[in-house]
CSV table of C-alpha atoms in Angstrom, one decimal:
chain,number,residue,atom,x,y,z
C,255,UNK,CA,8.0,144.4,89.6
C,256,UNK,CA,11.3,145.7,91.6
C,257,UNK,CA,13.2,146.2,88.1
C,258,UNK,CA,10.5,148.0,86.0
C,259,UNK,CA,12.5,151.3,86.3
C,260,UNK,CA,15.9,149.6,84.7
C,261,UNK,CA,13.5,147.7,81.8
C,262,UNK,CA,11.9,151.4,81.4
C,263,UNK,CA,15.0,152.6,80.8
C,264,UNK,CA,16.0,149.7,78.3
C,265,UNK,CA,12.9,149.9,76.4
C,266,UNK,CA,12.7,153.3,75.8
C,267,UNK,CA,16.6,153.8,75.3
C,268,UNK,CA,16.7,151.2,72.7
C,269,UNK,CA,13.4,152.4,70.8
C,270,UNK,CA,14.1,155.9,70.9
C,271,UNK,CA,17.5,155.7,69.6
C,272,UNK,CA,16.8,152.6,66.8
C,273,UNK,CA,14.9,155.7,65.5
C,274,UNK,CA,16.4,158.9,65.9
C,275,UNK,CA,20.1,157.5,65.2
C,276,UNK,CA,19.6,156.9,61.7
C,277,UNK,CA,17.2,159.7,61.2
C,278,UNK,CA,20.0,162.0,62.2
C,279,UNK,CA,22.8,160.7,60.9
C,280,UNK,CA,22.1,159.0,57.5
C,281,UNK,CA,22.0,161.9,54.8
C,282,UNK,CA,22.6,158.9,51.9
C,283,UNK,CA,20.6,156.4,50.5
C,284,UNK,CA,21.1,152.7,50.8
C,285,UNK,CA,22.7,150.7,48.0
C,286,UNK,CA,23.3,147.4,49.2
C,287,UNK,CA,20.7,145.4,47.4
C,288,UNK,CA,20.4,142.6,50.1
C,289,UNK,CA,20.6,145.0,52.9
C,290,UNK,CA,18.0,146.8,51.4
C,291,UNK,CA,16.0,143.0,50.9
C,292,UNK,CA,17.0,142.4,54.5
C,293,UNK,CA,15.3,145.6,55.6
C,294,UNK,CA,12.7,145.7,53.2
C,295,UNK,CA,11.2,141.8,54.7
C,296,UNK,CA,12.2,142.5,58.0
C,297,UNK,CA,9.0,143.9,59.0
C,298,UNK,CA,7.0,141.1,57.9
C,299,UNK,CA,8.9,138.7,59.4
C,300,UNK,CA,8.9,140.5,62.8
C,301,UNK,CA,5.1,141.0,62.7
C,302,UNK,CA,4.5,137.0,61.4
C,303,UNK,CA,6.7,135.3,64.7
C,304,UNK,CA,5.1,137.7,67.3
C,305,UNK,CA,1.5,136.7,65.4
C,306,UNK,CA,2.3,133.0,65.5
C,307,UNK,CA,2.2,131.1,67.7
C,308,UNK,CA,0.3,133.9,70.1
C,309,UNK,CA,-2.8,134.6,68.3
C,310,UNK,CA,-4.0,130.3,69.1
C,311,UNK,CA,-4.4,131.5,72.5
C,312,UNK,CA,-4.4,135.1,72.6
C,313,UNK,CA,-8.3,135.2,74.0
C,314,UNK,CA,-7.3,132.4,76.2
C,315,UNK,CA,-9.3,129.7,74.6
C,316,UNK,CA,-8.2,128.0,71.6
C,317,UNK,CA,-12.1,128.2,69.9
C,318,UNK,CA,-12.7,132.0,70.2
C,319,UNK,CA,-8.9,132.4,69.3
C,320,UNK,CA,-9.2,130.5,66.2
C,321,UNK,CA,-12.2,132.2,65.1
C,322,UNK,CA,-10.8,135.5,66.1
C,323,UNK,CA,-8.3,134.4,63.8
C,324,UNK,CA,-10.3,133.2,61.0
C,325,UNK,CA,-11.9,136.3,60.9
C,326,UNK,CA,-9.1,138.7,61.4
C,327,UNK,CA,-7.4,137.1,58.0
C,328,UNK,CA,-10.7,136.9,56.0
C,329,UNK,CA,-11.0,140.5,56.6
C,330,UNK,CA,-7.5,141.4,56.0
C,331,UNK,CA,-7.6,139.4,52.5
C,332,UNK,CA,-9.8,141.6,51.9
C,333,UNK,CA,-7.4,144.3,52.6
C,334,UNK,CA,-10.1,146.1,55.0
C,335,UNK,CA,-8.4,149.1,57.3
C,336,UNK,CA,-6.0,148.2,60.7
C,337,UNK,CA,-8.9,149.4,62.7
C,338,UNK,CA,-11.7,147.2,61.4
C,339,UNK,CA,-9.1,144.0,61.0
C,340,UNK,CA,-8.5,144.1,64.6
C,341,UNK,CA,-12.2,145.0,65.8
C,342,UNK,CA,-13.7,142.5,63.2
C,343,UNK,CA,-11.5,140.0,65.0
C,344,UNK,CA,-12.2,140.5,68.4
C,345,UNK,CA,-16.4,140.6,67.8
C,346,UNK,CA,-15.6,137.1,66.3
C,347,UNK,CA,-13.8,135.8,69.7
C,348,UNK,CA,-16.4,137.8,71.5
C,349,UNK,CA,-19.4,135.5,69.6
C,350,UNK,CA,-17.6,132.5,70.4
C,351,UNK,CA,-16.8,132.7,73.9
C,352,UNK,CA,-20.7,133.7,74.0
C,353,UNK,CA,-21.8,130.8,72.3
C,354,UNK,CA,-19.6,128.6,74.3
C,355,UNK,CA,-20.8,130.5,77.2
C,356,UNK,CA,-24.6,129.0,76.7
C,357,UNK,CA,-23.6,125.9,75.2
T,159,UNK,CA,0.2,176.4,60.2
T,160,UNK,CA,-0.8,174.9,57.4
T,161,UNK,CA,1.0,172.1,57.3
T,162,UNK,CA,0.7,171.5,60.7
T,163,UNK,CA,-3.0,171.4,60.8
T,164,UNK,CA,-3.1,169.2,57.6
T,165,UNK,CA,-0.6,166.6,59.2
T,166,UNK,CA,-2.8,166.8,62.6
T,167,UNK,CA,-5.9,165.7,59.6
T,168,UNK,CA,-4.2,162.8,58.3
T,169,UNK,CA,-3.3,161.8,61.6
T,170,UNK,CA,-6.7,161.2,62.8
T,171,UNK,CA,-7.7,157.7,61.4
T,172,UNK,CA,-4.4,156.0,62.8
T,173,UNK,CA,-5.2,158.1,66.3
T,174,UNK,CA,-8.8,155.8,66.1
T,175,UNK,CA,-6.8,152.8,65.1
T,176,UNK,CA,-4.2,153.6,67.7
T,177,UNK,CA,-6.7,154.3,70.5
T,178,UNK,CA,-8.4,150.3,69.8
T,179,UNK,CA,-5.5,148.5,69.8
T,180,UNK,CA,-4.0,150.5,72.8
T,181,UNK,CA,-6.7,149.8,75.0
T,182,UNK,CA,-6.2,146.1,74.5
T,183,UNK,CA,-2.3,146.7,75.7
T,184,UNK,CA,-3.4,147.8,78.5
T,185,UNK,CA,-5.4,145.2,79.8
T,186,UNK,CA,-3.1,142.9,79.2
T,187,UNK,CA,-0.8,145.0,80.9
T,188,UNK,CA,-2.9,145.1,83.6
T,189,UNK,CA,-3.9,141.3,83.3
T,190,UNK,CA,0.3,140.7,83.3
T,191,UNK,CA,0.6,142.8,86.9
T,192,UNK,CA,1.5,146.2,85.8
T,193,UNK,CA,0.0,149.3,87.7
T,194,UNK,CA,-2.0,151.6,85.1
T,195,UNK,CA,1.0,154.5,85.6
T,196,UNK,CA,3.0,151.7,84.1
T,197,UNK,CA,1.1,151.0,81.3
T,198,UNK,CA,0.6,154.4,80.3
T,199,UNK,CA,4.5,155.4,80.7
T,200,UNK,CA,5.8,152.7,78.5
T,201,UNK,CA,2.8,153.8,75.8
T,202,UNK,CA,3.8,157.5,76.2
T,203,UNK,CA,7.5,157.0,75.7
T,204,UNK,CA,7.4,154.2,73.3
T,205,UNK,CA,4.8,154.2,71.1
T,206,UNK,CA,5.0,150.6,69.3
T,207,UNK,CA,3.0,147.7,69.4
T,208,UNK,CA,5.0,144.9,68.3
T,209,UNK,CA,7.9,146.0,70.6
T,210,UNK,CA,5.9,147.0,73.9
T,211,UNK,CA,3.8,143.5,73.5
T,212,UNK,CA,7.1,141.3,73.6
T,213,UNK,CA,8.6,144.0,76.1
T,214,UNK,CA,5.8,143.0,78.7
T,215,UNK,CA,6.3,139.7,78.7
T,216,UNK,CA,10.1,139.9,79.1
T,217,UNK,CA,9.4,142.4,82.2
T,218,UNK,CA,7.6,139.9,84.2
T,219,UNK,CA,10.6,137.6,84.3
T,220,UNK,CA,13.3,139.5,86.2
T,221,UNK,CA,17.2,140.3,85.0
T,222,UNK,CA,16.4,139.6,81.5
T,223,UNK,CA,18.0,142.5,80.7
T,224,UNK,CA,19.8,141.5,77.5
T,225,UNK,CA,16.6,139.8,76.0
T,226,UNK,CA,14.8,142.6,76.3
T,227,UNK,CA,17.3,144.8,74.5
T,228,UNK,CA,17.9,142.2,72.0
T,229,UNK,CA,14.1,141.7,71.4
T,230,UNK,CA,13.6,145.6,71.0
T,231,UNK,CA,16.7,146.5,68.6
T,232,UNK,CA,15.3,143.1,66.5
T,233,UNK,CA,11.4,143.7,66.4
T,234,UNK,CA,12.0,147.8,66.0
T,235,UNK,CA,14.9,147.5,63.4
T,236,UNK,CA,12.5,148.3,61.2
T,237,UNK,CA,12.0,151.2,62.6
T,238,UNK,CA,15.2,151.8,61.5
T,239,UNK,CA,15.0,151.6,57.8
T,240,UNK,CA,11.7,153.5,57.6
T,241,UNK,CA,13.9,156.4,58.9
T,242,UNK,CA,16.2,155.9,56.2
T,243,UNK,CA,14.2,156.1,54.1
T,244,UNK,CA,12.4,159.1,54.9
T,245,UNK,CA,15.8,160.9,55.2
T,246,UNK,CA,15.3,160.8,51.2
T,247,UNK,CA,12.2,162.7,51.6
T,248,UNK,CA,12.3,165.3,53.8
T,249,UNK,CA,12.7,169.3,53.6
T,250,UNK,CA,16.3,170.9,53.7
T,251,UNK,CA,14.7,172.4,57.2
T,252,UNK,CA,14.1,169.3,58.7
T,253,UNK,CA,17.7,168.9,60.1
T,254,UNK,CA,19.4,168.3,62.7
T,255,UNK,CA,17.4,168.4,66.2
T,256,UNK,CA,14.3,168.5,64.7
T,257,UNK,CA,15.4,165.0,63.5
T,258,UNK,CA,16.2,164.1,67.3
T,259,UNK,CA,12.9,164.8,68.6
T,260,UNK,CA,10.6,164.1,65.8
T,261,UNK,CA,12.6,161.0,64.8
T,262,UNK,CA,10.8,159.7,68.1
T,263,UNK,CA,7.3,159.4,66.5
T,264,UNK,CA,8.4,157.0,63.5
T,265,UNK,CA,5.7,154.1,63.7
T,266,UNK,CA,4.5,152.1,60.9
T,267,UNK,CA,1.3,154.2,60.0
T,268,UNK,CA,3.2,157.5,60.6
T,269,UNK,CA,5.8,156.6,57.8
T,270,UNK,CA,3.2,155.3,55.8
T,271,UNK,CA,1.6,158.3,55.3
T,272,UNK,CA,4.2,160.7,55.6
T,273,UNK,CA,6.2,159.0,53.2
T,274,UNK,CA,3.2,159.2,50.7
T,275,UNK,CA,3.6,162.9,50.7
T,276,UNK,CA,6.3,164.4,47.8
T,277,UNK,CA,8.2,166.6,50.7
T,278,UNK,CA,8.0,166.0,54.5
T,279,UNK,CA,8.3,169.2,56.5
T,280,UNK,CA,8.7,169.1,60.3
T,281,UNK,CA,5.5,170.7,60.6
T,282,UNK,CA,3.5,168.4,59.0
T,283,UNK,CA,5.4,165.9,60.5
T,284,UNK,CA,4.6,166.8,63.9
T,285,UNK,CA,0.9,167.0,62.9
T,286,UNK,CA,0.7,164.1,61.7
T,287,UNK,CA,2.3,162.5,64.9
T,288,UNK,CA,-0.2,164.3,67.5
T,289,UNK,CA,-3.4,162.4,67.2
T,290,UNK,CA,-1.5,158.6,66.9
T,291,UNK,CA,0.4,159.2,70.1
T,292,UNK,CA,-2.6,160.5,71.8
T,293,UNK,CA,-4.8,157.4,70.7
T,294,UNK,CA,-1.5,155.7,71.9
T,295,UNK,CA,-1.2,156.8,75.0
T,296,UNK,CA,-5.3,157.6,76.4
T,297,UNK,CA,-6.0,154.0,74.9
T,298,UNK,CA,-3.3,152.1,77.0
T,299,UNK,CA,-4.9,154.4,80.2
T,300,UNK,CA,-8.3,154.1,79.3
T,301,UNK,CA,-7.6,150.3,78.9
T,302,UNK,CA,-5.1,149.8,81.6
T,303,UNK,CA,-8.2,151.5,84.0
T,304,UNK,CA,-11.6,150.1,82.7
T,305,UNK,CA,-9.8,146.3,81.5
T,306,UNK,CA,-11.1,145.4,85.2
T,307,UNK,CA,-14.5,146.9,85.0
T,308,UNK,CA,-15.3,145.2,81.6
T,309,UNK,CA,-16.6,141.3,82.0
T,310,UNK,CA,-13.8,139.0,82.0
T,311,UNK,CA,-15.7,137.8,78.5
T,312,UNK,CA,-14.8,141.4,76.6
T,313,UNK,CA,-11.2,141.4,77.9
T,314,UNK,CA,-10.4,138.2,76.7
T,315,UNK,CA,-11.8,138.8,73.3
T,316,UNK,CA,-10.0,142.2,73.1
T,317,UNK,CA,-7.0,140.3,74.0
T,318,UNK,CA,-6.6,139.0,69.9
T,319,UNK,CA,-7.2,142.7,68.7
T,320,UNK,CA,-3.8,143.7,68.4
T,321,UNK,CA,-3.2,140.6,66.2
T,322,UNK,CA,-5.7,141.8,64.1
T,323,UNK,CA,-3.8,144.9,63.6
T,324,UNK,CA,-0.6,143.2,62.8
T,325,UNK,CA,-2.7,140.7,60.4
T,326,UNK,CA,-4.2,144.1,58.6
T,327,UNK,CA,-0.6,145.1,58.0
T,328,UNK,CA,1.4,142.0,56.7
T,329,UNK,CA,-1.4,139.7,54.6
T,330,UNK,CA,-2.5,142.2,52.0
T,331,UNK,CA,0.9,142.5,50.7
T,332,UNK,CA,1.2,138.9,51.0
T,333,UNK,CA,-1.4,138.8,48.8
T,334,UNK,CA,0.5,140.5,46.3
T,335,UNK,CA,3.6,139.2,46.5
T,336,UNK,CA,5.1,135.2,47.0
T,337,UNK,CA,8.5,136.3,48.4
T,338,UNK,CA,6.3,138.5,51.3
T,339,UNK,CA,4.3,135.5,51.8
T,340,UNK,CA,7.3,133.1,52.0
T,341,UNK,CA,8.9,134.8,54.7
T,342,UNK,CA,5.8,135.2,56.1
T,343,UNK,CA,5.2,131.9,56.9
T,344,UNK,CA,8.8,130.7,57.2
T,345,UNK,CA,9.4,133.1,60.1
T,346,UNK,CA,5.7,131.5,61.7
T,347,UNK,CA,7.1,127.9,61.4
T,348,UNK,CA,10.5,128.7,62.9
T,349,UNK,CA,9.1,131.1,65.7
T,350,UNK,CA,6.8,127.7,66.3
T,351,UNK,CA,10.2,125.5,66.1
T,352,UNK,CA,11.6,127.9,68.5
T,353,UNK,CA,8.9,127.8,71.1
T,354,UNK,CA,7.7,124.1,71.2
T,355,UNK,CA,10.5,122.0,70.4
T,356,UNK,CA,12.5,120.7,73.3
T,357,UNK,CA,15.8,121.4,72.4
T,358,UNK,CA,15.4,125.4,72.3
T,359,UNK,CA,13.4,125.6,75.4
T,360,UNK,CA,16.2,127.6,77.0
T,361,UNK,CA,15.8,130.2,74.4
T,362,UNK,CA,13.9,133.3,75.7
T,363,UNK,CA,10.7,134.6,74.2
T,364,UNK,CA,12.1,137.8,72.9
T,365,UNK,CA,15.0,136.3,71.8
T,366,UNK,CA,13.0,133.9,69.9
T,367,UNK,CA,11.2,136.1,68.3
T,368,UNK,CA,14.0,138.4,66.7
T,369,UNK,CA,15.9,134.6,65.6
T,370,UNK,CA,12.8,134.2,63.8
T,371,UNK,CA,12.2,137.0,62.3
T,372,UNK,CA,16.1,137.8,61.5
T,373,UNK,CA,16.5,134.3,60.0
T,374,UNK,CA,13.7,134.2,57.7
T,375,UNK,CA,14.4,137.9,56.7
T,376,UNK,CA,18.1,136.7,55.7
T,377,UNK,CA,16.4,133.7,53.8
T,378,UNK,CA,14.4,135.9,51.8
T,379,UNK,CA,17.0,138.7,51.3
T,380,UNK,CA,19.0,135.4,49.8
T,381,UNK,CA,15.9,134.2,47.9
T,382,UNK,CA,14.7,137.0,46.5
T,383,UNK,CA,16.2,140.0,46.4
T,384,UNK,CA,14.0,143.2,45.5
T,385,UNK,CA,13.8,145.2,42.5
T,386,UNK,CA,13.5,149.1,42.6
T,387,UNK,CA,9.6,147.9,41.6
T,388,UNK,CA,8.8,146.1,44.7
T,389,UNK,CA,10.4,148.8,46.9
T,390,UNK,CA,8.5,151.5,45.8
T,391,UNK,CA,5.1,149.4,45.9
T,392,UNK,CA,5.9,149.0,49.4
């Protein structure tokens, strides 16, 4: 990867300053009521697109991903903790691809 | 002291969350061609998940230079707002370039938490930031070193962990609320649209990803606008 330093710099420019610029400088709140929608679902929205369409093959297999999946939401429904969401999940792709493994 | 060692408490269980969901960045750092120094840098100096999973895959297409800043300002905008919003909270001492360097260490958790707290002091602050870039950063090397040790079957099924994470976050207050869900779902069909239909093909992955999320944000700011209520359930 020849251009890792200049993408380095990128990231960690953009990042940095997307947080620290308005940290420093904004001493008032926002009023705008669909600015403040517009930031308020922007998370969500960022976190759904990089979930979907990814997570279908995120183990590599569509089978363990899907129940990976499955497992990850049930769990999350249930509003269980980042940690065990994300752990939960991957001992569900893990018991797939080992059951596909003897199959 | 005080304040610092209670912030350095109630950072622990997002350093544990962190230091899971790390080590499966770097393996598929690693698993994308990136040395382990790599891995770790971007971790150490960035500390997001969303933004340093899209970043990877932009980095190993090269000169896509203005995806990769447009994917980053998009999917950390975020970031953004939860610094405006903890302006509103902090101490009169937290000012000016105390706000520059701990401004650095705003992640989802971390705001979570310190903006459940009536005043945030820059001690606290900082506390509170050790342990989550420490998971951060020793997960993604721990990861970035052992993903080739571990069977090919463990690395793959860590591989969907980080989606977990991002699940854990957005569903439960989907549950709660339709407009959440709505845009939820919109910005999963149009990041599909984006990705498989033919005419976009051109579009970048990064770049993708922030139309997405932008337009389906807009739609719901248009849809349904939030009350004080929602906000502060947030």
């Amino acid at each position: 990867m020849k251009d890792f330093l200049i993408y380095f710099l990128i990231l960690v420019a953009s990042t940095y300053l997307i947080r620290t610029l308005p940290f420093a400088l904004f001493k008032k709140p926002i009023e705008n009521r669909f600015l403040k929608s517009f930031l308020f679902y922007i998370p969500f929205a960022v976190l759904a697109a990089m979930t979907v369409p990814a997570v279908f093959t995120a183990t590599g297999h569509i089978a363990s991903s899907l129940v990976g999946l499955a497992v990850g939401l049930i769990f999350a429904l249930q509003g269980k903790g980042l940690t065990a969401v994300a752990l939960l999940a991957s001992l569900g792709a893990l018991l797939t691809e080992g059951i596909l493994l003897l199959l | 002291m005080k304040l610092f060692v209670k912030g350095l408490k109630a950072g622990i269980p997002i350093g544990i969350g962190y230091l899971s969901v790390s080590f499966t960045f770097g393996i598929m750092a690693i698993s994308l061609g990136f040395s382990w120094w790599q891995a770790v840098l971007i971790s150490a100096f960035t500390l997001t998940s969303a933004g340093q999973l899209a970043a990877i895959g932009i980095m190993t297409v090269p000169f896509q230079y203005l995806s990769m800043l447009i994917s980053q300002l998009t999917i950390n905008l975020r970031y953004a707002f939860m610094s405006v919003s903890l302006t509103q909270k902090v101490s009169k001492d937290f000012n000016g370039i105390k706000r520059w360097l701990l401004g650095f260490f705003m992640t989802d958790e971390i705001f979570a938490v310190a903006s459940s707290e009536k005043t945030v002091t820059p001690l606290f602050f900082l506390g509170l930031s050790v342990m989550p870039w420490l998971g951060w950063t020793f997960g993604t090397l721990a990861g970035s070193l052992m993903g080739s040790i571990l069977p090919d079957l463990f690395v793959a099924s860590l591989s969907i962990a980080i989606y977990g994470m991002f699940l854990a976050i957005i569903i439960p207050p989907a549950k709660r609320s339709r407009p959440i869900l709505a845009v939820i779902l919109v910005a999963a069909l149009l990041h599909c649209a984006l990705r498989f239909l033919p005419i976009f093909k051109e579009i970048p992955s990064g770049i993708a990803i922030s139309l997405a999320a932008i337009l389906s944000a807009l739609l719901g700011a248009a849809l349904f606008p939030i009350t004080e209520g929602e906000e502060a359930a947030k």
